Short mmCIF file of C-alpha atoms in Angstrom, two decimals:
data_model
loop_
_atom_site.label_atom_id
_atom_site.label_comp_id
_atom_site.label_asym_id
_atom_site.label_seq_id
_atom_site.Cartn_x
_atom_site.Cartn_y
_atom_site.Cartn_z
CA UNK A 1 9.34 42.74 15.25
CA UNK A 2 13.02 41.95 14.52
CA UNK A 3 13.78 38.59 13.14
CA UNK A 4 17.74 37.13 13.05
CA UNK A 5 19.10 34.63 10.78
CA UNK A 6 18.24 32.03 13.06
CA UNK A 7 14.54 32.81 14.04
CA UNK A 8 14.39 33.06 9.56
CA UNK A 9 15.99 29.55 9.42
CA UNK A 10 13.49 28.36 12.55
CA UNK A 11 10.14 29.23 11.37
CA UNK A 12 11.05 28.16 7.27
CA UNK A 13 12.85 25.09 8.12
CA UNK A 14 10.55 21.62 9.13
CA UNK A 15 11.22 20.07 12.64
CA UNK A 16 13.97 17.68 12.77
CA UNK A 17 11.91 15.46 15.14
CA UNK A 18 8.09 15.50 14.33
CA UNK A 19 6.56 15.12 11.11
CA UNK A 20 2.64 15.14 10.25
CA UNK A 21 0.65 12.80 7.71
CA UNK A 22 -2.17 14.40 6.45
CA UNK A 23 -3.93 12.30 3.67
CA UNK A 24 -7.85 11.43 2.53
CA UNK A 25 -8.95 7.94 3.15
CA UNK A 26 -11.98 6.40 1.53
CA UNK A 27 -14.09 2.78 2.21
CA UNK A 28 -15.78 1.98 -1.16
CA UNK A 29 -18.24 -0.88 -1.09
CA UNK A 30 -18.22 -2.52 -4.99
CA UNK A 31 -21.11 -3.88 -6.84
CA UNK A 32 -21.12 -7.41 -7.73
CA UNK A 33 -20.36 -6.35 -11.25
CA UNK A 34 -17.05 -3.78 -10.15
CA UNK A 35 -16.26 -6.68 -7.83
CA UNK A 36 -16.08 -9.38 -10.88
CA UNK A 37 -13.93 -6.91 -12.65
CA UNK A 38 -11.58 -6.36 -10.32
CA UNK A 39 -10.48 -9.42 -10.60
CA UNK A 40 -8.48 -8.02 -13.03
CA UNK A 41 -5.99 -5.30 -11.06
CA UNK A 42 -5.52 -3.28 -14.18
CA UNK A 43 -9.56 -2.71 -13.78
CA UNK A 44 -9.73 -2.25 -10.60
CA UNK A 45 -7.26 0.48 -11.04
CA UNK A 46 -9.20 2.18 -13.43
CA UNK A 47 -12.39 2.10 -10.77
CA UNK A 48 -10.17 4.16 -8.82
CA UNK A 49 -8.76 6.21 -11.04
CA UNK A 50 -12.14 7.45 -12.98
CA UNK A 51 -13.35 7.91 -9.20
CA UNK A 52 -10.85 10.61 -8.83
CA UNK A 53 -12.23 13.01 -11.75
CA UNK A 54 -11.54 13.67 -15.26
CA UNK A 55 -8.23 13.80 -16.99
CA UNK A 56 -7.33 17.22 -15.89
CA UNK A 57 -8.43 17.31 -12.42
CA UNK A 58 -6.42 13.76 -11.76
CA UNK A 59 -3.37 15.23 -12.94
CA UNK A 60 -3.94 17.96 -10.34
CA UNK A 61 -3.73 15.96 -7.24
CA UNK A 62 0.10 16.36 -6.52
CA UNK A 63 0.72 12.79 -4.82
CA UNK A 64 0.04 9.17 -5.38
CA UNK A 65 -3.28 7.30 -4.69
CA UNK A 66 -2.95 4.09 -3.03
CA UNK A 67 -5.48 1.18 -2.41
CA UNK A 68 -5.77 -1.80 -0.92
CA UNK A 69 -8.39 -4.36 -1.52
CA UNK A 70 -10.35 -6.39 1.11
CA UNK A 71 -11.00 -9.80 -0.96
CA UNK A 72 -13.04 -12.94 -0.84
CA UNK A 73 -10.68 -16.09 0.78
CA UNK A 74 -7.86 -17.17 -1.56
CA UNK A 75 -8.53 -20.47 -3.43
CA UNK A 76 -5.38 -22.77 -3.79
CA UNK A 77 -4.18 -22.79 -7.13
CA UNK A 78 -4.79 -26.33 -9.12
CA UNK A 79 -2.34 -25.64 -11.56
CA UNK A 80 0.66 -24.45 -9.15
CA UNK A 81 0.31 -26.65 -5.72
CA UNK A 82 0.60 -24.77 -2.68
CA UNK A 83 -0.15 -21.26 -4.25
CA UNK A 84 -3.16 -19.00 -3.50
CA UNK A 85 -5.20 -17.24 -6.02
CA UNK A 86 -6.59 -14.14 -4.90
CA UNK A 87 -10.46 -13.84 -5.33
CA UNK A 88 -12.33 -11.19 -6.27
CA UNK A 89 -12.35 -7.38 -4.03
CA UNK A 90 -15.60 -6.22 -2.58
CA UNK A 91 -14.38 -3.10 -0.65
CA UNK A 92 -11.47 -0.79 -1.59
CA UNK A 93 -9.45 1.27 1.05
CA UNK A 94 -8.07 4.37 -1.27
CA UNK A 95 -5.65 6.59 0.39
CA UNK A 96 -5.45 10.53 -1.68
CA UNK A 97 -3.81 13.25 -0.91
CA UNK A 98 -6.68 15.91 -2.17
CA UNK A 99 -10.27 14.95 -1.45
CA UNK A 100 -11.66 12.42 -3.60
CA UNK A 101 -15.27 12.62 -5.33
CA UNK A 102 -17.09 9.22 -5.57
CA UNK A 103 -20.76 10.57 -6.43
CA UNK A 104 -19.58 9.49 -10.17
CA UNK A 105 -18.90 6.20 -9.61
CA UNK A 106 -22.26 5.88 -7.43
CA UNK A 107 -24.13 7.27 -9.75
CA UNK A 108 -22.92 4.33 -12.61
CA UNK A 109 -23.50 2.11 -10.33
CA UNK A 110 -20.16 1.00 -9.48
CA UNK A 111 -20.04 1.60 -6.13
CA UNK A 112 -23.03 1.05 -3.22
CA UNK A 113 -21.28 3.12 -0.54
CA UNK A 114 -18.36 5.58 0.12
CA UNK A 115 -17.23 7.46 3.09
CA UNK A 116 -14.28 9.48 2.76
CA UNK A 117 -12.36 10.58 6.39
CA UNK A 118 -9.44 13.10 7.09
CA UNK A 119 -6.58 11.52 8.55
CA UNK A 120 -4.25 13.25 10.09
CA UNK A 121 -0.86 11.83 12.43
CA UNK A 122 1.86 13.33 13.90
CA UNK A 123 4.97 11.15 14.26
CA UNK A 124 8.47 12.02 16.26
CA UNK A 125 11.55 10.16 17.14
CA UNK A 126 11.41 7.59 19.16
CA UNK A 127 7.78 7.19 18.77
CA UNK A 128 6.98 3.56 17.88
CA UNK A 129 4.19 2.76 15.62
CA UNK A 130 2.31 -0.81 14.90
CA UNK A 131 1.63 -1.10 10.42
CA UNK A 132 -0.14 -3.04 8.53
CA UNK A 133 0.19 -3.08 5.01
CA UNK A 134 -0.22 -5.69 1.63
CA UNK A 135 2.89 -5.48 -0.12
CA UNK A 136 4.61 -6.94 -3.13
CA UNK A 137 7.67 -8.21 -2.22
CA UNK A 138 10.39 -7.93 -4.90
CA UNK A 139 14.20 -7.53 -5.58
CA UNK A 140 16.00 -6.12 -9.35
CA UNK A 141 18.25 -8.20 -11.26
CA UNK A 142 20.48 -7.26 -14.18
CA UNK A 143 21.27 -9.58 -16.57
CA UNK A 144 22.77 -9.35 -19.76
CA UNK A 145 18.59 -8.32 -21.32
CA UNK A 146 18.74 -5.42 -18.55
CA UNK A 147 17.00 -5.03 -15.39
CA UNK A 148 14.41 -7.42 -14.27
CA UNK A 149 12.01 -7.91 -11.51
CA UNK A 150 12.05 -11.27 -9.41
CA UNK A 151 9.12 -11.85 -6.65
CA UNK A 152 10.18 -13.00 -3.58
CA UNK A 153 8.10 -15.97 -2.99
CA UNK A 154 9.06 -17.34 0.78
CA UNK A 155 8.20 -15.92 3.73
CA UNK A 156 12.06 -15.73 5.00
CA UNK A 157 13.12 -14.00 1.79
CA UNK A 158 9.81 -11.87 1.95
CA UNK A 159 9.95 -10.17 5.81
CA UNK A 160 13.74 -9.43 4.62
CA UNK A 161 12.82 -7.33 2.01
CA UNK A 162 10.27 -5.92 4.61
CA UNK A 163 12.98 -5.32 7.01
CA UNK A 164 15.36 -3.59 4.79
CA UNK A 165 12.51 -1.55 3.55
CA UNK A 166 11.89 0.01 6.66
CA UNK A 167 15.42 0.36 7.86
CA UNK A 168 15.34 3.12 4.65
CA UNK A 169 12.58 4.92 5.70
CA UNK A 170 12.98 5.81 8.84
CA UNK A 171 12.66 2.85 11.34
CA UNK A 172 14.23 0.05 13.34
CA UNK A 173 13.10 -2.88 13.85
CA UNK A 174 13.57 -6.81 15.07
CA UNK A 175 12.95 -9.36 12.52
CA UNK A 176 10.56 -11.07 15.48
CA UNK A 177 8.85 -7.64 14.92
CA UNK A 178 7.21 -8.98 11.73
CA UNK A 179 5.21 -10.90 11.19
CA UNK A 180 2.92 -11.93 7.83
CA UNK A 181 0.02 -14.40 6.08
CA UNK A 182 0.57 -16.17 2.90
CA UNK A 183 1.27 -14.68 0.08
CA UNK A 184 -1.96 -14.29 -2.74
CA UNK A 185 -1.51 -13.72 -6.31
CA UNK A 186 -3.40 -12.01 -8.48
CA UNK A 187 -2.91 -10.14 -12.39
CA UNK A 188 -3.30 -7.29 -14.45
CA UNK A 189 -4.00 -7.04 -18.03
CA UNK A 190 -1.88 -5.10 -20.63
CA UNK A 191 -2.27 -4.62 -24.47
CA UNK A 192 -0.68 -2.51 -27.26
CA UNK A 193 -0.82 -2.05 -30.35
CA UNK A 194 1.31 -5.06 -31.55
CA UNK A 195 -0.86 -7.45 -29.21
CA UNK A 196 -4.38 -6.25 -28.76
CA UNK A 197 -4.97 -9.36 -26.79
CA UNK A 198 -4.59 -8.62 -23.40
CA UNK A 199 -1.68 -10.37 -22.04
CA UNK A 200 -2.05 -11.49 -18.07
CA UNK A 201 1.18 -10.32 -15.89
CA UNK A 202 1.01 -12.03 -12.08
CA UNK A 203 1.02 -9.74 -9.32
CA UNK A 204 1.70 -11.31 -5.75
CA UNK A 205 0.36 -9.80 -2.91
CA UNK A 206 1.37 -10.27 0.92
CA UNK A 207 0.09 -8.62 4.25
CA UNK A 208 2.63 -7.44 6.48
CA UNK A 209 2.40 -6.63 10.43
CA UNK A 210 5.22 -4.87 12.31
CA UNK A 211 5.96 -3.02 14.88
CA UNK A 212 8.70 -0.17 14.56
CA UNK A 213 10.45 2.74 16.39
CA UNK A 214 10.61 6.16 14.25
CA UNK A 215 14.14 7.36 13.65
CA UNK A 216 13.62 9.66 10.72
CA UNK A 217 9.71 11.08 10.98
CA UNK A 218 10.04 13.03 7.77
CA UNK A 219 11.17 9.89 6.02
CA UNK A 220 8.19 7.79 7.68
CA UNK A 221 5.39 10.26 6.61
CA UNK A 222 6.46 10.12 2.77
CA UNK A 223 7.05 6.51 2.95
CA UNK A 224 2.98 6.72 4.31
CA UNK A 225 2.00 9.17 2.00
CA UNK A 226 3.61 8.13 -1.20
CA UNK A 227 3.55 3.88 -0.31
CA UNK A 228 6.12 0.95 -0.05
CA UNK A 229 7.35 -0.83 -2.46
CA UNK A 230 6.09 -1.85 -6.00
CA UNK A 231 3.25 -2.58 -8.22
CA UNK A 232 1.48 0.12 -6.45
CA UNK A 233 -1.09 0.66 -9.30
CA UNK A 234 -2.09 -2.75 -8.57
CA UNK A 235 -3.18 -2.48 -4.93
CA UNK A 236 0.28 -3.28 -3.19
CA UNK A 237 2.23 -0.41 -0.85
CA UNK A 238 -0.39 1.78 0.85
CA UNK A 239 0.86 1.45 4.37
CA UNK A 240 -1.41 1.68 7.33
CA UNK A 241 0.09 3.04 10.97
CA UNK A 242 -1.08 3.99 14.50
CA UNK A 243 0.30 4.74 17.60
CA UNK A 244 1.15 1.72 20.26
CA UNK A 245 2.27 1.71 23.60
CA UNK A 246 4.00 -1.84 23.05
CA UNK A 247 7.12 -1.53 24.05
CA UNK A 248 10.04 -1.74 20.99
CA UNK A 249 11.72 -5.45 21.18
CA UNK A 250 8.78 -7.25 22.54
CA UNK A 251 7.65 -10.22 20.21
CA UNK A 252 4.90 -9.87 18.67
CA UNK A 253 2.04 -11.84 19.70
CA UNK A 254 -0.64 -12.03 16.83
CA UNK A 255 1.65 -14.75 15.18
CA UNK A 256 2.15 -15.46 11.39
CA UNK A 257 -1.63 -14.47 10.83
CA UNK A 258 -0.52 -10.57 11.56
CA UNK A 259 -3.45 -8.09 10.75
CA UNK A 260 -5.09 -7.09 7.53
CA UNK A 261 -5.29 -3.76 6.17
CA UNK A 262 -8.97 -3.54 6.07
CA UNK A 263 -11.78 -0.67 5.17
CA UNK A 264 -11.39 0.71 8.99
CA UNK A 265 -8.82 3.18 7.98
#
């Protein structure tokens, strides 16, 4: 068989048009004891982490592992009226790019159940997609100390960021076309050497709904593979999608409450 130049370029190059997700997604069910310490987001990314296999074998697995935690109602915060404390996680959605192993962290007890499914999507232009996601809204400032991080706290300021987020990765979209719950805040622990107390860093977390049209699917399938956003080691940016018929425009009905990313997949 005699190839040219462009049957070479053809069968090496990606299609412009379609792109195809094709990712490991996992349901764990906590113990009450996990569940306590995931309170704590630095913990809970641990759980995740040691459920993914020793040292060497996590450094192996060539992409990001997201999560996204399915928690216990938020409490209003007594301290700071009119802010929601996230409660404690008693099932984790984990998103990997290799297939996971949980039998460890079953057989320590720190999980009661895991099932682990192939997902795999095709998306092409002009496709339009419905996704859920819990997301930590934030912008960069630089000041004369350097860079900083600022969380976006209202929900204006907060479907924005959503908005422009999107437009970068592939999709259009209406602001009407969002829509999204109140925002929850939770922490993670750090210490070093200099403090071995832990110091508590807040983490806010907000669910997202939309409904977009795909204008770049390459750019869509990374932004599902690899997540949205920051603070992505503390359960923000995995990015749920499926297919809808819904036509691209219409407002969307579910209302401020949107949809949470749950353990369904």
């Amino acid at each position: 068989m005699t190839l040219t130049a462009h049957d070479l370029l053809d069968f090496g190059m990606p299609h412009p048009e379609r792109a195809q997700l094709h990712v490991y997604r996992s349901a764990l069910t906590l113990t009450d004891t996990a569940s306590d310490a995931g309170r704590d987001a630095y913990l809970l990314h641990q759980l995740v982490e040691r459920g993914l296999g020793t040292v060497t074998t996590t450094g192996n697995r060539h992409g990001r592992t997201l999560y996204a935690a399915a928690r216990q109602p938020a409490t209003t915060d007594r301290r700071r009226p009119g802010r929601l404390t996230a409660q404690r996680p008693y099932a984790l959605l984990v998103q990997t790019l290799s297939p996971p192993n949980w039998a460890p962290l079953q057989h320590k007890g720190t999980i009661t159940t895991a099932r682990t499914q192939l997902v795999e999507q095709t998306w092409t232009t002009g496709t339009t997609a419905e996704i859920r996601t819990i997301a930590s809204p934030q912008i960069t400032r630089i000041a004369q100390t350097g860079k900083h991080r600022s969380h976006l706290t209202t929900p204006e300021d907060s479907a924005r960021w959503l908005h422009q987020r999107l437009t970068k990765v592939g999709c259009t979209l209406e602001p009407h076309d969002i829509t999204l719950r109140d925002a929850e805040w939770t922490c993670y622990s750090r210490a070093d050497n200099d403090a071995p107390e832990r110091e508590y860093q807040p983490v806010q977390l907000r669910e997202f709904r939309a409904t977009v049209t795909i204008t770049d699917p390459h750019a869509f399938t990374t932004m599902l593979a690899t997540g949205l956003g920051h603070n992505r080691a503390w359960g923000a940016g995995l990015v749920l999608a499926r297919h809808t018929n819904r036509e691209p425009g219409a407002r969307n009905p579910a209302g401020k409450e949107g949809c949470s990313p749950d353990t369904r997949g």
